[in-house]
CSV table of C-alpha atoms in Angstrom, one decimal:
chain,number,residue,atom,x,y,z
A,711,ALA,CA,-11.6,91.7,-3.4
A,712,PRO,CA,-8.7,90.3,-1.5
A,713,VAL,CA,-9.3,87.0,0.3
A,714,ASP,CA,-8.2,86.8,3.9
A,715,ASN,CA,-6.8,83.3,4.6
A,716,LEU,CA,-6.1,83.7,8.3
A,717,GLY,CA,-8.9,81.3,9.4
A,718,THR,CA,-8.5,78.7,6.7
A,719,GLY,CA,-4.8,77.7,7.2
A,720,ILE,CA,-3.7,74.5,8.9
A,721,ARG,CA,-1.1,75.1,11.5
A,722,ASN,CA,1.3,72.4,12.7
A,723,ALA,CA,0.5,72.0,16.4
A,724,LEU,CA,3.2,71.0,18.6
A,725,ILE,CA,2.5,67.6,20.2
A,726,PRO,CA,4.0,67.5,23.7
A,727,SER,CA,6.3,64.5,24.0
A,728,GLU,CA,6.5,62.4,27.1
A,729,SER,CA,9.5,63.2,29.3
A,730,THR,CA,12.1,60.5,29.9
A,731,LYS,CA,11.3,60.4,33.7
A,732,LEU,CA,7.7,59.7,32.9
A,733,LYS,CA,8.6,57.0,30.5
A,734,GLN,CA,10.8,55.4,33.1
A,735,TYR,CA,8.0,55.6,35.7
A,736,ARG,CA,5.6,53.9,33.3
A,737,ASN,CA,8.1,51.1,32.6
A,738,VAL,CA,8.7,50.6,36.4
A,739,LEU,CA,5.0,50.6,37.0
A,740,LEU,CA,4.5,48.1,34.2
A,741,GLY,CA,7.2,45.8,35.6
A,742,LEU,CA,5.9,45.9,39.1
A,743,SER,CA,2.3,45.4,37.9
A,744,VAL,CA,3.3,42.3,35.9
A,745,SER,CA,5.1,40.9,38.9
A,746,GLU,CA,2.1,41.6,41.1
A,747,THR,CA,-0.1,39.8,38.6
A,748,VAL,CA,2.2,36.8,38.5
A,749,LEU,CA,2.5,36.6,42.3
A,750,GLY,CA,-1.2,37.0,42.7
A,751,THR,CA,-1.9,34.1,40.3
A,752,LEU,CA,0.7,32.0,42.1
A,753,SER,CA,-0.8,32.7,45.5
A,754,ILE,CA,-4.3,31.8,44.2
A,755,ALA,CA,-3.0,28.5,42.6
A,756,LEU,CA,-1.1,27.6,45.8
A,757,GLY,CA,-4.1,28.6,48.0
A,758,ILE,CA,-6.3,26.2,46.0
A,759,ALA,CA,-3.7,23.4,46.3
A,760,VAL,CA,-3.4,23.9,50.0
A,761,SER,CA,-7.2,23.9,50.4
A,762,VAL,CA,-7.6,20.7,48.4
A,763,LEU,CA,-4.7,18.8,49.8
A,764,GLY,CA,-5.1,20.0,53.4
A,765,SER,CA,-8.8,19.2,53.7
A,766,GLY,CA,-8.3,15.7,55.2
A,767,SER,CA,-8.1,15.0,58.8
A,768,ARG,CA,-4.6,14.8,60.4
A,769,TYR,CA,-3.5,13.0,63.5
A,770,VAL,CA,-2.2,15.5,66.0
A,771,SER,CA,-0.3,14.6,69.2
A,772,SER,CA,0.4,17.3,71.7
A,773,TYR,CA,2.2,17.0,75.0
A,774,ILE,CA,0.3,17.9,78.2
A,775,PRO,CA,2.2,17.9,81.4
A,776,SER,CA,0.5,16.0,84.1
A,777,SER,CA,0.5,16.8,87.8
A,778,SER,CA,0.5,13.1,88.8
A,779,TYR,CA,3.7,11.4,89.7
A,780,TYR,CA,2.9,8.1,87.9
A,781,ASP,CA,1.5,9.8,84.7
A,782,TYR,CA,4.4,12.0,84.0
A,783,ASN,CA,4.3,12.0,80.2
A,784,SER,CA,0.8,12.1,79.0
A,785,TYR,CA,-0.1,13.1,75.4
A,786,ASN,CA,-3.3,14.5,74.1
A,787,ASN,CA,-4.0,12.7,70.8
A,788,TYR,CA,-6.8,13.8,68.5
A,789,TYR,CA,-7.7,14.3,64.8
A,790,SER,CA,-7.7,17.8,63.4
A,791,ASN,CA,-10.0,18.8,60.5
A,792,TYR,CA,-8.4,22.2,59.9
A,793,SER,CA,-8.2,23.0,56.3
A,794,GLY,CA,-7.5,26.8,56.5
A,795,VAL,CA,-9.6,29.8,55.7
A,796,GLY,CA,-8.3,30.2,52.1
A,797,GLU,CA,-6.0,33.1,52.9
A,798,GLY,CA,-3.9,32.3,49.8
A,799,ILE,CA,-6.9,32.6,47.6
A,800,TRP,CA,-8.3,35.8,49.1
A,801,CYS,CA,-5.0,37.6,49.3
A,802,GLY,CA,-4.0,36.4,45.8
A,803,ILE,CA,-7.2,37.9,44.4
A,804,TRP,CA,-6.5,41.2,46.0
A,805,VAL,CA,-2.9,41.2,44.6
A,806,LEU,CA,-4.1,40.2,41.2
A,807,ILE,CA,-6.6,43.1,41.1
A,808,ALA,CA,-3.8,45.5,42.1
A,809,GLY,CA,-1.6,44.1,39.3
A,810,SER,CA,-4.3,44.5,36.7
A,811,LEU,CA,-5.0,48.1,37.8
A,812,GLY,CA,-1.3,48.8,37.5
A,813,ILE,CA,-1.0,47.4,34.0
A,814,ALA,CA,-4.0,49.5,32.9
A,815,ALA,CA,-2.5,52.6,34.6
A,816,SER,CA,0.9,52.1,32.9
A,817,ARG,CA,-0.7,52.1,29.5
A,818,THR,CA,-2.9,55.2,29.9
A,819,LYS,CA,-1.6,58.8,29.7
A,820,THR,CA,-4.6,60.7,30.9
A,821,LYS,CA,-6.3,58.9,33.7
A,822,SER,CA,-4.4,59.5,37.0
A,823,CYS,CA,-7.3,57.8,38.8
A,824,LEU,CA,-6.0,54.4,37.8
A,825,ILE,CA,-2.6,55.2,39.2
A,826,HIS,CA,-4.2,56.2,42.6
A,827,CYS,CA,-6.4,53.1,42.6
A,828,HIS,CA,-3.4,50.9,41.9
A,829,MET,CA,-1.4,52.6,44.7
A,830,GLY,CA,-4.3,52.0,47.1
A,831,PHE,CA,-4.8,48.4,46.1
A,832,ALA,CA,-1.0,47.7,46.2
A,833,ILE,CA,-0.7,49.1,49.7
A,834,THR,CA,-3.7,47.1,50.9
A,835,ALA,CA,-2.3,44.0,49.2
A,836,ALA,CA,1.0,44.4,51.0
A,837,VAL,CA,-0.9,44.5,54.3
A,838,PHE,CA,-2.9,41.4,53.3
A,839,ALA,CA,0.2,39.6,52.2
A,840,ALA,CA,1.8,40.2,55.6
A,841,SER,CA,-1.4,38.9,57.3
A,842,GLN,CA,-1.2,35.9,54.9
A,843,VAL,CA,2.3,35.1,56.0
A,844,ALA,CA,1.3,35.5,59.7
A,845,ALA,CA,-1.7,33.2,59.2
A,846,SER,CA,0.4,30.6,57.4
A,847,VAL,CA,2.9,30.6,60.2
A,848,LEU,CA,0.5,30.7,63.2
A,849,ILE,CA,-2.4,28.6,62.0
């Protein structure tokens, strides 16, 4: 009896290769994620340094105009104990998480959820970084 070998043969399946655009996207994502990780770590380190070094009291002298003719130049002198709210630490942690998610997303080929999570964290980290700059200037 003749043997039918249709079901027993091994066929060479074509493995889809990654397009050059997708490879470029992954390389750009990896580069941006590494820079986010470095900047997040730097922000945390500088935030800790500012919190430690800025925790002492500082002498503040501010000019208050007086309505009296004889007391024209009066100054309000006091000690300030402001040490910040740790904006460098909290914003740095958020940027560090965004960078870590980006590195993980650049190394996987099947999980688009990581790419979307990285994008959300990166946008939120940019908003937090703007608020960090504003807090550093104003406070």
